[in-house]
């Protein structure tokens, strides 16, 4: 018998953190040869391909599809495909972690995004990545869209670790109203790093991790990354998953269910927007 990655008690504590703070970390999920394989793959891709200057704050933004994505409509978002991506998305330990946390109805996007910070690379602006703020799912107290992150090196305050403002996935703060939509032309055009998108925030926390730790984030939480002040590249390999498809309520949920979800009408459609509206109080 191998030791489980998380005890039941730890899993509940991680789930509470994901629900309340908007993120949690499970150590040592991507390991050994598979971690080496992902590191070598991302290094090779980053050596081969040129970063568009508009991605200078993200460091890079390369989408790589799973082999099984080929021939589907979403394949258009990827310039290349690799079986390494299928293997990375399918890691049994990661699925076991998600099962232990009670993430239900989970569906991966079948692609990864390589976000590298080059040596001495810039910090990343504060942002959140929810695309569907008009939809009733945006009111959900549980996550419905998550990104699973593996960093291929240890991350530190010096090489560009992730930063998070806990709780901002469900609670509006003044910063929300000062931020241009994430990864769009307006935020990418900022040249003055004294803009609020790059300022420290009293409630921000640093999230340094070890290579191969699994970071699970709610798409709605405000996050950023420190700049890289070292001569070594810092790479993040990120994957998107949908969970609890609206109006599905987690089997373990004991709290209130928002009215917008209780009254969900599947025949209505909502325009995509990255800007939080009335669903973020
Ligand atoms: O580089 C990081 O650590 C975070 C990247 C990110 O959140 C993004 O590009 O949307
Ligand atoms: Fe992000």
Short mmCIF file of C-alpha atoms and ligand atoms in Angstrom, two decimals:
data_model
loop_
_atom_site.label_atom_id
_atom_site.label_comp_id
_atom_site.label_asym_id
_atom_site.label_seq_id
_atom_site.Cartn_x
_atom_site.Cartn_y
_atom_site.Cartn_z
CA UNK A 1 0.00 0.00 0.00
CA UNK A 2 1.37 3.42 -0.88
CA UNK A 3 0.78 6.28 1.54
CA UNK A 4 -2.10 8.51 0.42
CA UNK A 5 -1.12 12.02 -0.71
CA UNK A 6 -3.56 13.49 1.79
CA UNK A 7 -5.27 12.18 4.90
CA UNK A 8 -9.01 12.69 5.02
CA UNK A 9 -8.52 15.48 7.53
CA UNK A 10 -5.94 17.23 5.35
CA UNK A 11 -8.22 16.89 2.32
CA UNK A 12 -11.07 18.60 4.18
CA UNK A 13 -8.75 21.37 5.31
CA UNK A 14 -7.54 21.92 1.70
CA UNK A 15 -11.11 21.96 0.42
CA UNK A 16 -12.10 24.56 3.04
CA UNK A 17 -9.09 26.66 2.03
CA UNK A 18 -10.02 26.42 -1.67
CA UNK A 19 -13.60 27.47 -0.88
CA UNK A 20 -12.74 30.24 1.62
CA UNK A 21 -9.42 31.63 0.35
CA UNK A 22 -9.67 30.70 -3.35
CA UNK A 23 -6.63 28.41 -3.51
CA UNK A 24 -4.83 25.50 -1.85
CA UNK A 25 -1.54 23.64 -2.24
CA UNK A 26 -0.94 19.89 -2.26
CA UNK A 27 2.78 19.09 -2.03
CA UNK A 28 4.66 16.65 -4.26
CA UNK A 29 2.03 15.62 -6.84
CA UNK A 30 4.20 15.81 -10.01
CA UNK A 31 7.37 13.87 -9.23
CA UNK A 32 10.44 12.03 -10.44
CA UNK A 33 10.79 11.26 -14.13
CA UNK A 34 7.49 12.88 -15.03
CA UNK A 35 8.56 16.19 -13.45
CA UNK A 36 11.85 15.97 -15.38
CA UNK A 37 9.96 15.23 -18.59
CA UNK A 38 7.69 18.27 -18.16
CA UNK A 39 10.65 20.49 -17.28
CA UNK A 40 12.65 19.34 -20.33
CA UNK A 41 9.61 19.74 -22.59
CA UNK A 42 8.85 23.30 -21.41
CA UNK A 43 12.53 24.31 -21.56
CA UNK A 44 12.82 23.03 -25.13
CA UNK A 45 9.66 24.86 -26.20
CA UNK A 46 10.80 28.10 -24.55
CA UNK A 47 14.22 27.81 -26.23
CA UNK A 48 12.55 27.29 -29.64
CA UNK A 49 9.78 29.87 -29.60
CA UNK A 50 9.85 33.64 -29.41
CA UNK A 51 7.72 35.45 -26.84
CA UNK A 52 5.39 38.15 -28.19
CA UNK A 53 6.31 41.37 -26.31
CA UNK A 54 2.66 41.77 -25.30
CA UNK A 55 3.19 38.76 -23.04
CA UNK A 56 6.17 40.33 -21.26
CA UNK A 57 4.34 40.45 -17.89
CA UNK A 58 3.15 36.85 -18.15
CA UNK A 59 6.64 35.91 -19.35
CA UNK A 60 5.14 33.72 -22.07
CA UNK A 61 1.74 32.36 -23.04
CA UNK A 62 2.19 29.17 -25.08
CA UNK A 63 -0.76 26.82 -25.42
CA UNK A 64 0.01 23.16 -26.06
CA UNK A 65 -2.76 20.69 -26.76
CA UNK A 66 -3.18 17.11 -25.66
CA UNK A 67 -3.10 14.65 -28.56
CA UNK A 68 -6.76 13.92 -27.88
CA UNK A 69 -7.61 17.62 -28.50
CA UNK A 70 -6.61 17.36 -32.16
CA UNK A 71 -9.57 17.48 -34.55
CA UNK A 72 -11.84 19.14 -31.96
CA UNK A 73 -12.99 22.81 -32.20
CA UNK A 74 -10.74 23.88 -29.30
CA UNK A 75 -7.63 22.66 -31.12
CA UNK A 76 -7.48 26.07 -32.85
CA UNK A 77 -6.09 27.55 -29.61
CA UNK A 78 -2.95 25.40 -29.80
CA UNK A 79 0.00 25.70 -32.18
CA UNK A 80 1.37 22.33 -31.13
CA UNK A 81 0.33 19.09 -29.48
CA UNK A 82 2.18 16.55 -27.37
CA UNK A 83 1.42 13.25 -25.63
CA UNK A 84 3.25 14.74 -22.63
CA UNK A 85 0.20 16.97 -22.20
CA UNK A 86 -2.18 13.99 -22.17
CA UNK A 87 0.02 12.33 -19.54
CA UNK A 88 0.28 15.50 -17.44
CA UNK A 89 -3.48 16.08 -17.39
CA UNK A 90 -4.08 12.41 -16.59
CA UNK A 91 -1.71 12.12 -13.57
CA UNK A 92 -3.55 9.65 -11.32
CA UNK A 93 -2.23 11.35 -8.15
CA UNK A 94 -3.75 14.69 -9.21
CA UNK A 95 -7.13 13.11 -9.94
CA UNK A 96 -6.97 11.31 -6.61
CA UNK A 97 -6.26 14.62 -4.84
CA UNK A 98 -9.25 16.24 -6.58
CA UNK A 99 -11.44 13.27 -5.64
CA UNK A 100 -10.32 13.47 -2.00
CA UNK A 101 -11.15 17.20 -1.99
CA UNK A 102 -14.63 16.34 -3.28
CA UNK A 103 -14.34 18.10 -6.65
CA UNK A 104 -17.21 16.66 -8.68
CA UNK A 105 -18.15 16.80 -12.36
CA UNK A 106 -14.52 17.60 -13.23
CA UNK A 107 -13.63 18.15 -16.91
CA UNK A 108 -10.17 19.24 -18.11
CA UNK A 109 -9.67 21.61 -21.07
CA UNK A 110 -7.16 19.12 -22.60
CA UNK A 111 -4.43 21.72 -23.06
CA UNK A 112 -1.72 23.35 -20.99
CA UNK A 113 -0.41 26.91 -20.90
CA UNK A 114 3.31 27.50 -20.41
CA UNK A 115 3.88 30.70 -18.43
CA UNK A 116 7.56 31.25 -18.01
CA UNK A 117 9.38 34.02 -16.30
CA UNK A 118 12.70 34.56 -18.04
CA UNK A 119 15.84 35.46 -16.07
CA UNK A 120 15.28 38.95 -14.61
CA UNK A 121 11.70 38.84 -15.98
CA UNK A 122 9.02 41.36 -15.05
CA UNK A 123 6.38 40.88 -12.35
CA UNK A 124 2.85 39.88 -13.40
CA UNK A 125 -0.01 42.34 -12.73
CA UNK A 126 -2.89 41.65 -10.33
CA UNK A 127 -5.73 39.98 -12.17
CA UNK A 128 -8.35 37.24 -12.05
CA UNK A 129 -9.11 34.82 -14.88
CA UNK A 130 -12.88 34.30 -14.70
CA UNK A 131 -14.42 34.75 -18.17
CA UNK A 132 -18.05 34.28 -17.25
CA UNK A 133 -18.93 36.98 -14.71
CA UNK A 134 -22.46 37.51 -16.11
CA UNK A 135 -23.35 33.86 -15.58
CA UNK A 136 -25.15 32.68 -12.40
CA UNK A 137 -22.13 30.40 -11.73
CA UNK A 138 -20.15 33.55 -10.81
CA UNK A 139 -22.25 33.76 -7.59
CA UNK A 140 -21.19 30.27 -6.58
CA UNK A 141 -19.62 29.90 -3.10
CA UNK A 142 -17.80 26.79 -4.39
CA UNK A 143 -15.39 26.92 -7.35
CA UNK A 144 -16.68 26.09 -10.85
CA UNK A 145 -13.55 26.94 -12.86
CA UNK A 146 -10.12 26.08 -11.49
CA UNK A 147 -6.55 26.20 -12.76
CA UNK A 148 -4.12 23.54 -11.66
CA UNK A 149 -0.56 24.81 -11.56
CA UNK A 150 2.75 22.98 -11.44
CA UNK A 151 5.94 25.04 -11.26
CA UNK A 152 8.93 23.20 -12.75
CA UNK A 153 11.38 24.79 -10.29
CA UNK A 154 11.01 25.78 -6.65
CA UNK A 155 9.56 29.30 -6.52
CA UNK A 156 10.71 32.01 -4.13
CA UNK A 157 10.22 35.70 -3.49
CA UNK A 158 13.33 36.22 -5.64
CA UNK A 159 12.45 34.20 -8.75
CA UNK A 160 8.81 35.20 -9.17
CA UNK A 161 6.51 33.20 -6.91
CA UNK A 162 2.75 33.48 -7.12
CA UNK A 163 0.94 36.05 -4.96
CA UNK A 164 -2.72 35.87 -3.92
CA UNK A 165 -5.24 38.09 -2.16
CA UNK A 166 -7.24 35.43 -0.30
CA UNK A 167 -11.02 35.67 -0.38
CA UNK A 168 -11.21 38.00 -3.40
CA UNK A 169 -12.89 35.31 -5.51
CA UNK A 170 -16.08 36.02 -3.57
CA UNK A 171 -15.61 39.48 -2.12
CA UNK A 172 -15.09 42.71 -4.04
CA UNK A 173 -12.26 44.96 -2.91
CA UNK A 174 -11.42 48.44 -4.25
CA UNK A 175 -8.59 46.98 -6.38
CA UNK A 176 -11.14 45.09 -8.52
CA UNK A 177 -12.40 48.39 -9.90
CA UNK A 178 -8.92 49.67 -10.76
CA UNK A 179 -7.85 46.68 -12.86
CA UNK A 180 -8.24 46.48 -16.63
CA UNK A 181 -9.40 43.03 -17.83
CA UNK A 182 -6.70 40.38 -17.48
CA UNK A 183 -4.42 39.63 -20.44
CA UNK A 184 -6.15 42.17 -22.72
CA UNK A 185 -4.64 45.08 -24.66
CA UNK A 186 -5.27 47.66 -21.92
CA UNK A 187 -3.43 45.86 -19.10
CA UNK A 188 -0.71 44.69 -21.51
CA UNK A 189 -0.11 48.31 -22.56
CA UNK A 190 0.76 49.48 -19.04
CA UNK A 191 4.33 50.77 -18.93
CA UNK A 192 4.26 52.50 -15.55
CA UNK A 193 4.80 49.94 -12.79
CA UNK A 194 3.37 52.37 -10.24
CA UNK A 195 -0.08 51.42 -11.65
CA UNK A 196 -2.25 49.74 -8.92
CA UNK A 197 -2.05 46.49 -10.94
CA UNK A 198 1.60 46.25 -9.88
CA UNK A 199 1.37 47.65 -6.36
CA UNK A 200 1.78 45.67 -3.20
CA UNK A 201 -1.46 45.10 -1.30
CA UNK A 202 -1.83 44.82 2.50
CA UNK A 203 -3.80 41.55 2.23
CA UNK A 204 -1.53 39.94 -0.39
CA UNK A 205 0.32 36.78 0.52
CA UNK A 206 3.26 35.13 -1.22
CA UNK A 207 2.83 31.54 -2.31
CA UNK A 208 6.30 30.03 -2.79
CA UNK A 209 6.14 26.31 -3.65
CA UNK A 210 8.40 23.37 -4.45
CA UNK A 211 8.74 22.09 -8.00
CA UNK A 212 5.90 19.66 -8.65
CA UNK A 213 3.56 20.85 -5.88
CA UNK A 214 -0.01 21.11 -7.11
CA UNK A 215 -1.57 24.56 -6.65
CA UNK A 216 -5.34 24.59 -7.14
CA UNK A 217 -6.78 28.07 -7.75
CA UNK A 218 -10.30 29.42 -8.19
CA UNK A 219 -10.36 31.37 -11.51
CA UNK A 220 -11.95 34.32 -9.68
CA UNK A 221 -9.25 34.93 -7.05
CA UNK A 222 -7.02 37.99 -7.50
CA UNK A 223 -3.46 36.82 -8.11
CA UNK A 224 -0.13 38.12 -9.44
CA UNK A 225 3.50 37.01 -9.52
CA UNK A 226 6.68 38.64 -8.30
CA UNK A 227 9.38 39.59 -10.77
CA UNK A 228 12.33 37.28 -11.33
CA UNK A 229 15.53 38.82 -9.97
CA UNK A 230 17.60 35.67 -10.61
CA UNK A 231 19.51 34.52 -13.73
CA UNK A 232 17.38 31.36 -13.95
CA UNK A 233 14.11 30.81 -15.77
CA UNK A 234 10.98 30.18 -13.66
CA UNK A 235 8.32 28.14 -15.47
CA UNK A 236 4.68 27.43 -14.68
CA UNK A 237 2.74 24.72 -16.51
CA UNK A 238 -0.95 25.45 -16.01
CA UNK A 239 -4.13 23.56 -16.89
CA UNK A 240 -7.79 24.60 -16.74
CA UNK A 241 -10.60 22.38 -15.46
CA UNK A 242 -14.35 22.93 -15.02
CA UNK A 243 -16.03 21.47 -11.92
CA UNK A 244 -19.59 21.41 -10.56
CA UNK A 245 -21.23 22.37 -13.87
CA UNK A 246 -23.98 24.90 -13.04
CA UNK A 247 -26.43 24.27 -11.36
CA UNK A 248 -24.73 21.23 -9.76
CA UNK A 249 -24.26 21.71 -6.00
CA UNK A 250 -21.40 19.80 -4.31
CA UNK A 251 -22.72 16.69 -2.54
CA UNK A 252 -20.95 17.95 0.61
CA UNK A 253 -22.31 21.50 0.52
CA UNK A 254 -24.16 22.45 3.73
CA UNK A 255 -24.32 26.24 3.27
CA UNK A 256 -26.80 28.39 1.44
CA UNK A 257 -27.29 28.04 -2.29
CA UNK A 258 -27.38 31.41 -4.05
CA UNK A 259 -30.72 32.36 -5.60
CA UNK A 260 -29.18 32.75 -9.06
CA UNK A 261 -28.12 29.09 -8.93
CA UNK A 262 -31.37 27.83 -7.38
CA UNK A 263 -33.31 29.57 -10.17
CA UNK A 264 -30.86 28.65 -12.93
CA UNK A 265 -32.49 28.53 -16.35
CA UNK A 266 -30.38 26.47 -18.80
CA UNK A 267 -32.17 28.04 -21.79
CA UNK A 268 -30.68 31.48 -21.06
CA UNK A 269 -27.26 32.46 -22.38
CA UNK A 270 -24.86 35.04 -20.98
CA UNK A 271 -22.28 37.13 -22.74
CA UNK A 272 -18.72 36.30 -21.67
CA UNK A 273 -16.97 39.04 -19.70
CA UNK A 274 -13.81 39.20 -17.62
CA UNK A 275 -15.16 42.16 -15.67
CA UNK A 276 -16.96 41.29 -12.45
CA UNK A 277 -20.42 42.85 -12.32
CA UNK A 278 -23.28 42.52 -9.84
CA UNK A 279 -22.40 38.90 -9.03
CA UNK A 280 -19.33 40.03 -7.07
CA UNK A 281 -20.47 41.83 -3.93
O1 LIG B 1 3.07 33.17 -13.51
C1 LIG B 1 2.32 32.91 -12.56
O2 LIG B 1 2.75 32.46 -11.49
C2 LIG B 1 0.84 33.13 -12.70
C3 LIG B 1 0.38 33.26 -14.12
C4 LIG B 1 -1.05 33.66 -14.28
O3 LIG B 1 -1.78 33.72 -13.34
C5 LIG B 1 -1.60 33.99 -15.61
O4 LIG B 1 -0.82 34.13 -16.57
O5 LIG B 1 -2.84 34.13 -15.73
FE1 LIG B 2 -3.82 34.13 -13.90
#
